[in-house]
Amino acid sequence: MALIVMKFGGTSVGAAERIRESAAIVRNYAEQHQIVVVVSALAGITDIILKAVHAAKSGAQVETEACLADLEARHLEAIGKLLSSPSKEEIAAEVGTLHKQLRDFCSALMMLRSATPQVLDVALPMGEQISARIFAAYLKQIGAHGEFIDSGRVLVTDDKFGNASPDMVATRQRSREVLWPLLKQGAIPVVTGYNGASKSGLPTTLGRGGSDYSATILGAALGSGEVWIWTDVDGVLTADPRTCHKAKTLAEITFAEAIELAYYGAKVIHPKAIRPAMELGIPVWIKNSFRPEVAGTKIVAHVAGNYSPVKAITAVKQAALVGLTTQRDVHFAEIFGRLFLRLGHDQTDVLFSTQSSSENSLGLVLREADTEHVIQIIQHVFRTELKHHVLAPPSVQRDIATIVVLGESMRGQWGVLARLFSAVARLNVSVIAVAQGATELNICFAVPSARADEVVRAVHQEFFEHQHQESIEAAVTA
Ligand code: ADP
Ligand code: ASP
Ligand code: MG
């Protein structure tokens, strides 16, 4: 029997009815396959925990209490609607203990008024600790052998709290020790997504949205045949459906395309989740738990279909452009090299960069959240150059968006840039910066944030909503 790791995101376990449907999916597939389930917290729960923790840290007792009460009510409602006695009482008691731990945690923060990422990693995965218990108990109730597993027992990470990375060797060993015996007995391990533990056993998290990453890490560690990510859309779409109603589901995309899409903001998959699967060539499917009959999108090394050069369009809407210009005859590659080294050391991502030799200038397009930090780095690293006017003070342009057009088949194609920027020009939008990746996998450009959605829709129309495009897709799906 082939092993499949199935991850259910927040909306797929959002409330009793959603858990019921997702568990039914698992039970059906378990007849033919070995299944390891990875679950997120109920939709919105991690945000509520974070809100409670921040409120507690700032001493806002009423707000903290409101968050905790909301969270407890959501969980108790799901338990009440899903489970019958005696499992209902058992799980309610276990979940009650976790609620109490979260309350104690918030009380401690009210006194301490601070929390390091290490401390936060104790509280943030509590949503998963609860949802996985409920999911496993419900599976048992419908005749499938669900077994709750805390991922802290199997997923070993480094100690970069809040954004940990797996130690694959240790994780392979632990997950095989803990999960294989269960699978051999016909059980369905229900593993908490998002969390792990450092080698010394301290709780860690994999970054927001990290349950996708948990699933591919476990898929790789167990050598699973496939990883299925169940979510609330039919698969990977040609654009974010919230921005572009005409976005279409892609039957297949490559690992490289999925990495680009995720890096540039397509929330449907976590940016780090593809690599563990890609390294072992494990196909990853994105599927809709609301419509399990739809095939979804298969993410693989190579795609078979004959697709248009542009596969998808995505956007990072909160970005800023930081400009640096040398004012004297200096070797600016050496100067800017120091900056990139430092950014690498800090693990700060640059969305894209542009460099012009004649003006000796460098443009860095950054996530808005990273901008202040990067300016501080510039002021520190180049304090001497700035003081002696070798460098002009950094310029900052805020409220911009990075739009990314991507597709492996763009490589070697002519005319894509012309069509792209003609579509943008028809909107009278001025392009602030542009870069085409040397691999020709993506074209990144910056526009004013306020125009980002319009630009995405116009570019989508240009590449996906023309008659000839539809005929290509019809041929592919035929
Ligand atoms: P989950 O809770 O299941 O992890 P997420 O909310 O993290 O789900 O991701 C799914 C969402 O990703 C979709 O509802 C959709 O709005 C968004 N999304 C953004 N870009 C894309 C895209 N190109 N294709 C599909 N979904 C996308
Ligand atoms: N619950 C976590 C979050 O909201 C992880 C996840 O859902 O993937 O970030
Ligand atoms: Mg997600």
Coordinates of C-alpha atoms and ligand atoms in Angstrom, one line a residue:
M1 CA 0.0 0.0 0.0
A2 CA 1.4 3.4 -1.0
L3 CA 1.9 5.9 1.8
I4 CA 0.3 9.4 1.4
V5 CA 0.9 12.3 3.8
M6 CA -2.3 14.4 3.8
K7 CA -2.3 17.9 5.2
F8 CA -5.6 19.6 6.1
G9 CA -5.3 23.4 6.3
G10 CA -7.3 25.7 8.7
T11 CA -10.4 26.0 6.5
S12 CA -10.4 22.2 6.0
V13 CA -10.7 21.8 9.8
G14 CA -12.4 25.2 10.5
A15 CA -15.4 23.8 12.4
A16 CA -17.3 20.6 13.1
E17 CA -18.7 20.2 9.6
R18 CA -15.4 20.7 7.9
I19 CA -13.6 18.2 10.2
R20 CA -16.4 15.7 9.5
E21 CA -15.9 16.1 5.7
S22 CA -12.1 16.0 5.9
A23 CA -12.1 12.9 8.2
A24 CA -14.4 11.2 5.7
I25 CA -11.9 11.9 2.9
V26 CA -9.2 10.3 5.1
R27 CA -11.3 7.3 5.9
N28 CA -12.1 6.7 2.2
Y29 CA -8.5 6.8 1.1
A30 CA -7.3 4.8 4.1
E31 CA -9.1 1.7 2.6
Q32 CA -6.5 1.6 -0.2
H33 CA -3.5 3.5 1.2
Q34 CA -1.5 4.1 4.3
I35 CA -2.2 7.6 5.5
V36 CA -0.4 10.1 7.7
V37 CA -2.6 13.1 8.5
V38 CA -1.1 16.5 9.3
V39 CA -3.5 19.1 10.6
S40 CA -3.5 22.9 11.0
A41 CA -5.3 24.7 13.8
L42 CA -8.9 25.5 13.2
A43 CA -9.1 28.5 10.8
G44 CA -8.1 31.7 12.6
I45 CA -7.0 30.1 15.9
T46 CA -3.3 30.8 15.6
D47 CA -4.2 34.5 14.9
I48 CA -6.3 34.5 18.1
I49 CA -3.5 32.9 20.1
L50 CA -1.1 35.6 18.8
K51 CA -3.6 38.3 19.6
A52 CA -4.1 37.0 23.1
V53 CA -0.4 36.8 23.7
H54 CA 0.2 40.3 22.5
A55 CA -2.7 41.6 24.5
A56 CA -1.3 39.9 27.6
K57 CA 2.2 41.3 27.0
S58 CA 0.8 44.8 26.9
G59 CA -1.3 44.2 30.1
A60 CA -4.7 44.3 28.2
Q61 CA -6.6 42.0 30.5
V62 CA -10.0 42.4 29.0
E63 CA -8.8 41.8 25.4
T64 CA -6.7 38.8 26.5
E65 CA -9.8 37.3 28.2
A66 CA -12.0 38.0 25.2
C67 CA -9.5 36.1 22.9
L68 CA -9.2 33.2 25.3
A69 CA -13.0 32.9 25.7
D70 CA -13.4 33.0 21.9
L71 CA -10.8 30.3 21.3
E72 CA -12.3 28.0 24.0
A73 CA -15.8 28.5 22.7
R74 CA -14.7 27.5 19.1
H75 CA -13.0 24.3 20.3
L76 CA -15.7 23.3 22.7
E77 CA -18.4 23.8 20.0
A78 CA -16.5 21.6 17.6
I79 CA -16.0 18.9 20.2
G80 CA -19.7 19.1 21.3
K81 CA -20.9 18.8 17.7
L82 CA -18.6 16.1 16.6
L83 CA -17.9 13.7 19.4
S84 CA -20.1 11.4 21.4
S85 CA -19.6 10.1 24.9
P86 CA -17.2 8.9 26.3
S87 CA -14.7 10.3 23.8
K88 CA -16.4 13.8 24.0
E89 CA -15.7 14.0 27.8
E90 CA -12.1 12.7 27.4
I91 CA -11.1 15.1 24.6
A92 CA -12.9 18.0 26.3
A93 CA -10.8 17.3 29.4
E94 CA -7.5 17.1 27.4
V95 CA -8.4 20.3 25.5
G96 CA -9.4 21.9 28.8
T97 CA -5.9 21.2 30.2
L98 CA -4.4 22.9 27.1
H99 CA -6.8 25.9 27.5
K100 CA -5.7 26.2 31.1
Q101 CA -2.0 26.1 30.0
L102 CA -2.6 28.9 27.6
R103 CA -4.4 30.9 30.3
D104 CA -1.4 30.4 32.7
F105 CA 0.9 31.3 29.9
C106 CA -1.0 34.6 29.3
S107 CA -1.0 35.4 33.0
A108 CA 2.7 34.9 33.2
L109 CA 3.1 37.3 30.2
M110 CA 1.0 39.9 32.0
M111 CA 3.6 40.0 34.7
L112 CA 6.7 39.6 32.5
R113 CA 5.4 42.0 29.8
S114 CA 7.8 40.4 27.2
A115 CA 8.1 37.2 25.2
T116 CA 11.0 36.0 23.1
P117 CA 10.4 33.9 20.0
Q118 CA 11.4 30.9 22.1
V119 CA 8.7 31.6 24.6
L120 CA 6.1 32.2 21.9
D121 CA 6.8 28.9 20.3
V122 CA 5.4 27.2 23.5
A123 CA 2.0 28.9 22.9
L124 CA 1.6 29.3 19.1
P125 CA 1.2 25.6 18.2
M126 CA -1.6 25.0 20.8
G127 CA -4.2 25.3 18.1
E128 CA -2.7 22.3 16.3
Q129 CA -2.3 20.4 19.6
I130 CA -6.1 20.8 20.0
S131 CA -7.2 20.3 16.4
A132 CA -5.1 17.1 16.0
R133 CA -6.6 15.6 19.1
I134 CA -10.2 16.3 17.9
F135 CA -9.4 15.0 14.4
A136 CA -7.9 11.8 15.7
A137 CA -10.8 11.2 18.1
Y138 CA -13.4 11.8 15.4
L139 CA -11.6 9.4 13.0
K140 CA -11.9 6.7 15.8
Q141 CA -15.5 7.5 16.1
I142 CA -16.2 6.8 12.4
G143 CA -14.3 3.5 12.5
A144 CA -10.8 4.6 11.4
H145 CA -7.9 4.2 13.8
G146 CA -6.8 7.8 14.3
E147 CA -3.8 8.3 16.7
F148 CA -2.8 11.8 17.9
I149 CA 0.9 12.5 17.6
D150 CA 2.6 15.7 18.7
S151 CA 5.0 16.6 16.0
G152 CA 7.5 17.6 18.7
R153 CA 8.2 13.9 19.0
V154 CA 9.0 13.4 15.3
L155 CA 10.1 16.6 13.7
V156 CA 13.5 17.6 14.9
T157 CA 14.6 21.2 14.1
D158 CA 17.3 23.7 14.7
D159 CA 16.7 26.3 17.4
K160 CA 15.7 29.2 15.2
F161 CA 12.5 29.8 17.1
G162 CA 9.6 31.1 15.1
N163 CA 11.2 30.0 11.8
A164 CA 12.9 26.7 12.5
S165 CA 14.3 24.4 9.8
P166 CA 14.3 20.6 10.0
D167 CA 17.2 18.3 10.8
M168 CA 16.3 15.8 8.2
V169 CA 18.5 13.0 9.4
A170 CA 17.2 13.1 12.9
T171 CA 13.6 13.6 11.7
R172 CA 13.9 10.6 9.4
Q173 CA 15.0 8.5 12.3
R174 CA 12.4 9.7 14.8
S175 CA 9.5 9.7 12.4
R176 CA 10.3 6.1 11.4
E177 CA 10.6 5.0 15.0
V178 CA 7.3 6.7 16.0
L179 CA 5.1 6.5 12.9
W180 CA 6.1 3.2 11.1
P181 CA 4.9 1.0 14.0
L182 CA 1.5 2.8 14.0
L183 CA 1.2 2.5 10.2
K184 CA 2.0 -1.2 10.4
Q185 CA -0.8 -1.7 12.9
G186 CA -3.2 -0.1 10.4
A187 CA -3.4 3.2 12.4
I188 CA -3.7 6.7 10.9
P189 CA -1.3 9.0 12.8
V190 CA -2.8 12.5 13.1
V191 CA 0.3 14.7 13.5
T192 CA 0.2 18.4 14.6
G193 CA 1.3 20.7 11.8
Y194 CA 3.5 23.8 12.2
N195 CA 5.5 22.6 15.3
G196 CA 8.6 20.6 16.0
A197 CA 11.2 20.5 18.8
S198 CA 14.9 21.3 18.8
K199 CA 17.5 18.6 19.5
S200 CA 17.3 19.5 23.2
G201 CA 13.5 19.1 23.2
L202 CA 12.5 22.8 23.2
P203 CA 9.3 23.5 21.3
T204 CA 9.8 25.3 17.9
T205 CA 7.6 26.4 15.0
L206 CA 8.2 26.4 11.3
G207 CA 6.9 29.9 10.5
R208 CA 3.3 31.0 9.9
G209 CA 1.5 28.7 7.5
G210 CA 4.1 26.1 8.3
S211 CA 1.8 23.1 8.3
D212 CA 2.4 22.6 4.6
Y213 CA 6.1 22.4 5.4
S214 CA 5.4 19.9 8.2
A215 CA 3.7 17.7 5.6
T216 CA 6.5 17.7 3.0
I217 CA 9.1 17.2 5.7
L218 CA 7.3 14.1 7.0
G219 CA 6.6 13.0 3.5
A220 CA 10.3 13.1 2.7
A221 CA 11.3 11.6 6.1
L222 CA 9.0 8.6 5.6
G223 CA 9.7 8.3 1.9
S224 CA 6.0 8.7 1.1
G225 CA 4.7 8.2 -2.5
E226 CA 2.9 11.5 -2.5
V227 CA 2.0 14.5 -0.3
W228 CA -1.6 15.9 -0.6
I229 CA -2.3 19.4 0.6
W230 CA -6.0 19.8 1.2
T231 CA -7.2 23.5 1.1
D232 CA -10.1 25.7 0.1
V233 CA -9.4 26.2 -3.6
D234 CA -9.3 23.7 -6.5
G235 CA -5.5 23.7 -6.7
V236 CA -2.8 26.2 -7.8
L237 CA -4.6 28.9 -9.9
T238 CA -3.2 31.2 -12.5
A239 CA -3.6 34.1 -10.0
D240 CA -5.0 34.6 -6.5
P241 CA -8.7 34.0 -6.9
R242 CA -9.4 36.7 -4.4
T243 CA -7.9 39.2 -6.7
C244 CA -8.8 37.7 -10.1
H245 CA -12.1 36.0 -10.4
K246 CA -11.2 34.6 -13.8
A247 CA -8.2 32.7 -12.4
K248 CA -8.0 29.1 -13.7
T249 CA -6.8 25.9 -12.0
L250 CA -3.6 24.5 -13.4
A251 CA -3.4 20.8 -13.9
E252 CA 0.3 20.6 -13.2
I253 CA 3.2 22.9 -12.3
T254 CA 6.8 22.2 -11.7
F255 CA 8.6 22.3 -8.4
A256 CA 10.6 25.3 -9.6
E257 CA 7.4 27.2 -10.5
A258 CA 5.7 26.4 -7.2
I259 CA 8.8 27.7 -5.3
E260 CA 8.6 30.9 -7.2
L261 CA 4.9 31.3 -6.7
A262 CA 5.1 30.7 -3.0
Y263 CA 8.1 33.0 -2.5
Y264 CA 6.2 35.8 -4.2
G265 CA 3.1 35.6 -2.1
A266 CA 0.8 32.8 -3.4
K267 CA -0.4 31.7 0.0
V268 CA -1.7 28.3 -1.3
I269 CA 1.7 26.7 -0.4
H270 CA 4.3 27.7 2.2
P271 CA 7.5 29.0 0.5
K272 CA 9.7 26.3 2.1
A273 CA 7.3 23.4 1.6
I274 CA 8.4 22.4 -1.9
R275 CA 12.1 21.7 -1.3
P276 CA 11.8 18.5 0.8
A277 CA 9.5 16.9 -1.8
M278 CA 11.6 18.2 -4.7
E279 CA 14.8 16.7 -3.4
L280 CA 13.2 13.3 -3.5
G281 CA 11.0 13.8 -6.5
I282 CA 7.8 13.3 -4.3
P283 CA 4.8 14.7 -6.2
V284 CA 2.8 17.2 -4.2
W285 CA -0.9 17.6 -4.9
I286 CA -3.0 20.7 -4.0
K287 CA -6.6 19.6 -3.5
N288 CA -9.9 21.2 -2.5
S289 CA -11.4 19.6 0.7
F290 CA -14.7 21.3 -0.2
R291 CA -14.7 19.5 -3.6
P292 CA -12.7 16.3 -3.2
E293 CA -13.9 15.0 -6.5
V294 CA -11.8 17.7 -8.4
A295 CA -8.4 16.4 -9.3
G296 CA -6.4 19.5 -8.2
T297 CA -2.9 20.5 -9.2
K298 CA 0.0 18.1 -9.3
I299 CA 3.4 19.6 -8.5
V300 CA 6.2 17.6 -10.1
A301 CA 9.7 17.9 -11.6
H302 CA 8.6 18.1 -15.2
V303 CA 5.2 18.7 -16.7
A304 CA 3.8 16.8 -19.6
G305 CA 1.2 19.3 -21.0
N306 CA 1.8 22.0 -23.6
Y307 CA 1.2 25.1 -21.5
S308 CA 1.3 28.8 -22.4
P309 CA 4.7 30.5 -21.6
V310 CA 3.2 32.3 -18.6
K311 CA 1.9 29.9 -15.9
A312 CA 0.8 32.3 -13.2
I313 CA 0.8 35.8 -11.9
T314 CA 1.3 36.7 -8.3
A315 CA 1.9 39.8 -6.1
V316 CA 3.5 40.9 -2.9
K317 CA 1.4 43.9 -2.1
Q318 CA 3.3 45.4 0.8
A319 CA 6.8 46.2 -0.5
A320 CA 9.2 49.1 -0.6
L321 CA 12.1 50.1 -2.9
V322 CA 15.4 51.1 -1.2
G323 CA 17.9 52.9 -3.4
L324 CA 21.6 53.3 -2.8
T325 CA 23.9 55.4 -4.9
T326 CA 27.7 55.8 -4.7
Q327 CA 28.8 59.4 -5.2
R328 CA 32.5 58.8 -5.9
D329 CA 34.6 56.7 -8.2
V330 CA 34.5 53.6 -6.1
H331 CA 34.1 49.9 -7.0
F332 CA 30.5 49.6 -6.1
A333 CA 30.4 45.8 -6.5
E334 CA 32.7 45.6 -3.5
I335 CA 30.5 48.1 -1.5
F336 CA 27.2 46.4 -2.4
G337 CA 28.7 43.0 -1.9
R338 CA 29.2 43.8 1.8
L339 CA 25.5 44.6 2.0
F340 CA 24.4 41.4 0.4
L341 CA 26.7 39.4 2.7
R342 CA 25.1 41.0 5.7
L343 CA 21.5 40.5 4.4
G344 CA 22.4 36.8 3.8
H345 CA 23.7 36.5 7.3
D346 CA 20.5 38.0 8.7
Q347 CA 18.4 35.8 6.4
T348 CA 16.6 38.9 5.0
D349 CA 15.0 38.3 1.6
V350 CA 15.3 40.7 -1.2
L351 CA 12.2 40.3 -3.5
F352 CA 14.3 41.5 -6.5
S353 CA 17.1 43.9 -7.1
T354 CA 18.2 46.2 -10.0
Q355 CA 21.7 47.6 -10.6
S356 CA 22.8 50.3 -12.9
S357 CA 26.5 50.8 -13.6
S358 CA 26.4 54.2 -15.1
E359 CA 24.7 55.7 -12.1
N360 CA 26.5 53.3 -9.7
S361 CA 23.1 52.6 -8.1
L362 CA 21.4 49.7 -6.5
G363 CA 17.7 49.2 -6.0
L364 CA 16.4 46.7 -3.5
V365 CA 12.8 45.8 -3.6
L366 CA 12.0 44.4 -0.1
R367 CA 9.0 43.3 1.9
E368 CA 7.6 46.3 3.7
A369 CA 8.1 44.4 7.0
D370 CA 11.9 44.1 6.3
T371 CA 12.4 47.7 5.2
E372 CA 13.2 49.4 8.5
H373 CA 15.6 46.6 9.4
V374 CA 17.5 46.9 6.1
I375 CA 17.8 50.7 6.4
Q376 CA 19.3 50.2 9.8
I377 CA 21.7 47.6 8.4
I378 CA 22.7 50.1 5.6
Q379 CA 23.3 52.8 8.2
H380 CA 25.4 50.5 10.3
V381 CA 27.4 48.7 7.6
F382 CA 28.1 51.9 5.6
R383 CA 28.5 54.3 8.5
T384 CA 31.9 55.4 7.3
E385 CA 30.9 55.7 3.6
L386 CA 27.8 57.7 4.5
K387 CA 29.8 60.0 6.8
H388 CA 32.3 60.7 4.1
H389 CA 29.7 61.1 1.3
V390 CA 31.0 58.1 -0.6
L391 CA 27.4 56.9 -0.5
A392 CA 24.3 59.1 -0.7
P393 CA 21.8 58.5 2.1
P394 CA 19.5 55.6 1.2
S395 CA 16.2 56.6 -0.6
V396 CA 13.0 54.8 0.3
Q397 CA 9.9 54.5 -1.8
R398 CA 7.0 52.8 0.1
D399 CA 3.6 51.6 -0.9
I400 CA 4.7 49.6 -3.9
A401 CA 3.8 46.1 -4.9
T402 CA 5.9 43.5 -6.6
I403 CA 4.1 41.7 -9.4
V404 CA 5.6 38.4 -10.6
V405 CA 4.8 36.7 -13.9
L406 CA 6.3 33.2 -14.0
G407 CA 6.5 30.1 -16.0
E408 CA 9.3 27.7 -17.0
S409 CA 8.3 27.8 -20.7
M410 CA 9.0 31.6 -20.9
R411 CA 12.6 30.6 -21.4
G412 CA 13.7 31.3 -24.9
Q413 CA 10.3 32.8 -25.9
W414 CA 10.2 36.2 -27.5
G415 CA 7.4 38.7 -27.1
V416 CA 6.4 37.9 -23.5
L417 CA 7.9 41.2 -22.1
A418 CA 6.3 43.2 -24.9
R419 CA 2.8 41.7 -24.3
L420 CA 3.3 42.1 -20.5
F421 CA 4.3 45.8 -20.5
S422 CA 1.8 46.7 -23.2
A423 CA -1.0 45.4 -20.9
V424 CA 0.4 47.4 -18.0
A425 CA 0.8 50.5 -20.2
R426 CA -2.9 50.3 -21.3
L427 CA -3.7 51.0 -17.6
N428 CA -1.5 54.1 -17.6
V429 CA 0.5 52.6 -14.8
S430 CA 4.1 53.6 -14.5
V431 CA 6.5 50.7 -13.8
I432 CA 8.9 51.6 -11.0
A433 CA 11.5 48.8 -11.4
V434 CA 11.9 45.6 -13.4
A435 CA 14.0 42.5 -13.4
Q436 CA 13.9 39.3 -15.4
G437 CA 15.5 36.4 -13.6
A438 CA 18.6 35.0 -15.4
T439 CA 16.9 31.6 -15.6
E440 CA 14.0 33.3 -17.4
L441 CA 11.6 31.6 -14.9
N442 CA 10.1 34.9 -13.7
I443 CA 9.7 38.6 -14.5
C444 CA 9.4 40.8 -11.5
F445 CA 8.3 44.4 -11.6
A446 CA 7.2 47.0 -9.1
V447 CA 4.1 49.3 -9.4
P448 CA 2.3 51.5 -7.0
S449 CA 0.5 49.3 -4.4
A450 CA -2.8 51.0 -5.1
R451 CA -2.8 49.7 -8.7
A452 CA -1.6 46.2 -8.0
D453 CA -4.9 44.4 -8.3
E454 CA -5.8 46.1 -11.5
V455 CA -2.4 45.2 -12.9
V456 CA -2.7 41.5 -12.0
R457 CA -6.1 41.4 -13.6
A458 CA -4.9 43.1 -16.8
V459 CA -1.9 40.8 -17.1
H460 CA -4.1 37.8 -16.4
Q461 CA -6.5 39.0 -19.2
E462 CA -3.5 39.4 -21.6
F463 CA -2.1 35.9 -21.0
F464 CA -5.1 33.8 -20.0
E465 CA -8.3 35.2 -21.2
H466 CA -7.8 35.3 -25.0
Q467 CA -9.5 33.0 -27.4
H468 CA -6.3 31.3 -28.6
Q469 CA -5.2 30.7 -24.9
E470 CA -8.5 28.9 -24.2
S471 CA -8.0 26.7 -27.2
I472 CA -4.5 25.7 -26.0
E473 CA -6.0 24.8 -22.6
A474 CA -8.8 22.9 -24.1
A475 CA -6.3 20.8 -26.1
V476 CA -4.3 20.2 -22.9
T477 CA -7.3 19.0 -20.9
A478 CA -8.8 17.0 -23.8
Ligands
ADP1 P1 -4.9 26.7 4.2 O1 -5.6 27.2 5.4 O2 -5.6 25.5 3.7 O3 -3.4 26.4 4.5 P2 -4.3 29.1 2.9 O4 -5.3 30.2 3.2 O5 -3.0 29.2 3.5 O6 -5.0 27.7 3.1 O7 -4.0 29.0 1.3 C1 -5.1 28.9 0.4 C2 -5.4 30.3 -0.2 O8 -4.3 30.7 -1.0 C3 -6.6 30.3 -1.2 O9 -7.8 30.5 -0.5 C4 -6.3 31.5 -2.1 O10 -7.0 32.7 -1.7 C5 -4.8 31.8 -1.8 N1 -4.0 31.9 -3.1 C6 -3.2 32.9 -3.4 N2 -2.6 32.7 -4.6 C7 -3.1 31.6 -5.1 C8 -3.0 30.8 -6.3 N3 -2.1 31.2 -7.3 N4 -3.6 29.7 -6.4 C9 -4.4 29.2 -5.4 N5 -4.7 29.9 -4.3 C10 -4.0 31.0 -4.1
ASP2 N1 -1.8 27.4 12.2 C1 -0.5 27.9 11.7 C2 -0.8 29.3 11.1 O1 -1.9 29.8 11.1 C3 0.1 27.0 10.7 C4 -0.7 26.7 9.5 O2 -1.9 26.9 9.5 O3 -0.1 26.2 8.5 O4 0.2 29.9 10.7
MG3 MG -1.7 27.7 4.4

